Amino acid sequence: MLLMGMFVAAGLAEEIPAPAHELPKGFCYVHEVIDDVILDIRYAGTHNFVGDVIDGYEAPYAIMTVEAAEALRKAADEFREMGYRIMIFDAYRPQRAVKHFVRWAYDEDDKRMQEEFYPEFKKKILMVDQGYIARNSSHCRGSAIDLTLTDMDGNPLDMGTGFDYFGKRAWHGAKGVTAEQAENRALLRRVMEKHGFRFFEKEWWHYKLLGEPFPDKAFDFPVK
């Protein structure tokens, strides 16, 4: 029997309610495809590198293209056999959210979240220049995912940094992480690649579907 999917917010876990919003053709809610997924959608709250709810996030759901969600389901099935669940931080991202990130990067006076998320950067705009904050994100095409692994009780594995840590410790093959942290990252990568996803070198949590269905289109419908 699968464990019921959960929202995670402010340290609390609760069952995912059914959404009332009809999605564009070709998209789906991930929790309707993967029963035991855990959703910790950071941009729908304030625990993120900006420190505010991000434009376009009206509810903490994970949305993906049908093709990407089905590939992720296969990965989740394999992880489950090993004793793990997947926890999603972000999936489809509206284009207006990307614009919010870039505006924030130009505001050098706002450094509320620097200590946790970007202590290596004195100037935020450098995160755009170095590719940590994209002006055109693969998430807007609906087939990218930010995720980690948990045990069957929902306790996240130790990956060496938190989600959205901007710096070299979050890179694949980074120095300064323990053998356990490196193996946890490698496990995530092996299974995700096996099921058709490609990793991003600078972020252990980020994957996008190879052969995505909308390779040239950025969507902007809200997450709700």
XYZ file of C-alpha atoms in Angstrom:
224
model
C 0.000 0.000 0.000
C 1.321 3.453 -0.931
C 1.656 6.188 1.622
C -0.607 9.170 1.009
C 1.051 12.159 -0.634
C 1.759 15.102 1.633
C 2.223 18.838 1.598
C 5.083 20.094 3.750
C 4.764 23.661 5.037
C 6.218 25.365 8.100
C 7.458 22.009 9.334
C 3.976 20.451 9.206
C 2.780 17.631 6.957
C -0.772 17.307 5.714
C -2.616 15.353 3.060
C -2.684 16.933 -0.396
C -6.186 18.218 -1.189
C -7.718 17.838 -4.638
C -7.154 20.951 -6.796
C -10.125 22.631 -8.447
C -8.140 24.247 -11.271
C -8.221 22.865 -14.815
C -4.762 22.762 -16.376
C -3.811 23.472 -19.987
C -3.803 20.469 -22.306
C -0.716 18.324 -21.855
C -0.170 19.148 -18.164
C -1.072 17.325 -14.959
C -0.724 17.523 -11.194
C 2.147 15.303 -10.086
C 0.402 14.054 -6.936
C -2.352 12.609 -9.129
C 0.277 10.494 -10.895
C 2.531 9.627 -7.930
C 0.412 8.730 -4.900
C 3.074 9.041 -2.215
C 4.901 12.144 -3.444
C 5.784 14.795 -0.857
C 5.363 18.423 -1.936
C 7.508 21.127 -0.345
C 6.861 23.824 -2.947
C 9.175 26.541 -1.715
C 8.129 29.367 -4.032
C 4.528 29.179 -2.793
C 5.828 30.182 0.655
C 8.589 32.333 2.099
C 11.301 29.713 2.782
C 13.208 30.391 -0.419
C 16.160 32.505 -1.551
C 13.956 35.568 -2.149
C 12.119 35.346 1.171
C 8.694 36.060 -0.325
C 5.920 34.187 -2.118
C 6.937 34.234 -5.775
C 4.767 35.688 -8.542
C 2.544 33.036 -10.129
C 2.505 30.636 -7.161
C -1.045 30.743 -5.822
C -0.954 27.248 -4.265
C 1.792 24.758 -3.347
C 1.193 22.224 -6.123
C 3.654 20.495 -8.456
C 2.589 20.587 -12.094
C 4.394 18.933 -15.020
C 3.793 17.882 -18.588
C 2.179 14.477 -18.806
C 5.315 13.012 -20.385
C 7.569 14.314 -17.634
C 5.215 13.193 -14.860
C 5.025 9.674 -16.291
C 8.828 9.461 -16.488
C 9.047 10.743 -12.921
C 6.505 8.130 -11.821
C 8.755 5.372 -13.135
C 11.688 6.848 -11.211
C 9.520 7.120 -8.075
C 8.518 3.467 -8.451
C 12.163 2.433 -8.503
C 13.048 4.644 -5.547
C 10.130 3.168 -3.596
C 11.447 -0.343 -4.155
C 14.692 0.846 -2.542
C 12.844 2.329 0.430
C 12.688 5.982 -0.638
C 10.074 8.572 -1.569
C 10.527 11.702 -3.654
C 10.064 15.223 -2.297
C 9.466 17.991 -4.838
C 10.575 21.594 -4.284
C 9.499 22.952 -7.672
C 8.230 21.689 -11.021
C 6.457 23.828 -13.640
C 7.317 27.487 -13.043
C 5.391 30.408 -14.576
C 7.426 32.845 -16.672
C 6.348 35.650 -14.334
C 8.218 33.870 -11.517
C 11.432 33.919 -13.549
C 11.001 37.653 -14.050
C 10.474 38.022 -10.287
C 13.792 36.259 -9.634
C 15.670 38.524 -12.044
C 14.140 41.690 -10.563
C 15.163 40.479 -7.118
C 18.726 39.836 -8.290
C 19.059 43.492 -9.304
C 17.929 44.676 -5.854
C 21.222 44.655 -3.957
C 19.601 46.098 -0.825
C 17.521 42.966 -0.168
C 19.790 40.286 1.292
C 17.451 38.793 3.889
C 18.136 35.205 2.836
C 21.833 35.487 2.011
C 23.171 33.491 4.961
C 21.184 30.367 4.108
C 21.064 30.429 0.317
C 23.904 32.450 -1.196
C 26.659 33.251 1.355
C 29.344 32.999 -1.352
C 27.919 35.929 -3.346
C 28.465 39.545 -2.369
C 26.568 40.776 -5.438
C 23.302 39.036 -6.260
C 23.426 39.906 -9.953
C 26.389 37.547 -10.279
C 23.966 34.667 -9.706
C 22.310 35.603 -12.997
C 25.647 36.012 -14.766
C 26.843 32.594 -13.540
C 23.666 30.723 -14.464
C 22.159 30.099 -11.043
C 19.195 32.336 -11.849
C 18.012 31.862 -15.424
C 16.372 34.522 -17.540
C 14.780 31.688 -19.539
C 14.138 28.663 -17.341
C 13.505 25.090 -18.457
C 10.932 24.949 -15.640
C 8.665 27.237 -17.695
C 8.388 24.503 -20.318
C 6.873 22.139 -17.758
C 9.321 19.238 -17.952
C 11.904 20.205 -15.325
C 11.879 19.174 -11.687
C 13.663 20.155 -8.463
C 13.566 17.264 -6.006
C 15.250 15.222 -3.324
C 14.800 11.827 -1.683
C 13.345 10.967 1.712
C 12.977 7.780 3.697
C 9.520 6.207 3.777
C 8.571 8.396 6.745
C 9.354 11.576 4.820
C 12.719 12.416 6.388
C 14.997 13.922 3.704
C 18.322 12.291 2.906
C 21.442 14.349 3.579
C 22.565 15.858 0.266
C 25.251 18.151 1.671
C 23.402 21.432 1.024
C 19.817 22.556 1.114
C 17.692 23.191 -1.956
C 18.638 26.361 -3.855
C 22.046 26.721 -2.225
C 23.945 28.832 -4.745
C 27.580 27.780 -4.651
C 30.024 25.044 -5.613
C 29.091 22.764 -2.690
C 25.806 22.100 -4.518
C 27.553 21.002 -7.725
C 27.721 17.384 -8.809
C 31.168 16.084 -7.845
C 31.653 18.902 -5.334
C 34.528 18.811 -2.905
C 33.774 19.134 0.797
C 30.790 16.781 0.948
C 30.908 13.508 2.846
C 30.914 10.080 1.221
C 27.306 9.553 2.350
C 26.189 12.889 0.890
C 27.954 12.141 -2.392
C 26.346 8.693 -2.608
C 22.886 10.138 -1.921
C 23.342 12.584 -4.786
C 24.666 9.809 -7.016
C 21.647 7.626 -6.213
C 19.255 10.390 -7.185
C 21.190 11.013 -10.386
C 21.476 7.355 -11.425
C 17.774 6.666 -11.218
C 16.682 9.969 -12.728
C 19.023 9.519 -15.696
C 17.820 5.934 -16.134
C 14.294 7.234 -16.603
C 15.077 9.913 -19.146
C 16.122 12.984 -17.169
C 19.283 15.051 -17.576
C 21.056 16.617 -14.608
C 22.262 20.220 -14.216
C 25.902 20.393 -13.151
C 25.505 23.243 -10.630
C 22.434 21.940 -8.789
C 22.159 18.392 -7.406
C 18.336 18.753 -7.226
C 17.577 19.900 -10.795
C 16.635 17.585 -13.680
C 14.856 18.050 -16.983
C 13.255 15.525 -19.318
C 15.109 14.647 -22.492
C 12.792 14.913 -25.481
C 10.477 17.320 -23.648
C 7.175 18.002 -25.455
C 7.402 21.825 -25.464
C 11.102 22.564 -26.106
C 10.518 26.059 -27.510
C 7.599 27.373 -25.474
C 7.570 29.179 -22.107
C 4.236 29.012 -20.265
C 2.885 31.565 -17.801
C -0.324 30.107 -16.338
C -0.336 30.274 -12.523
C 0.314 27.388 -10.166
C -2.994 26.904 -8.371
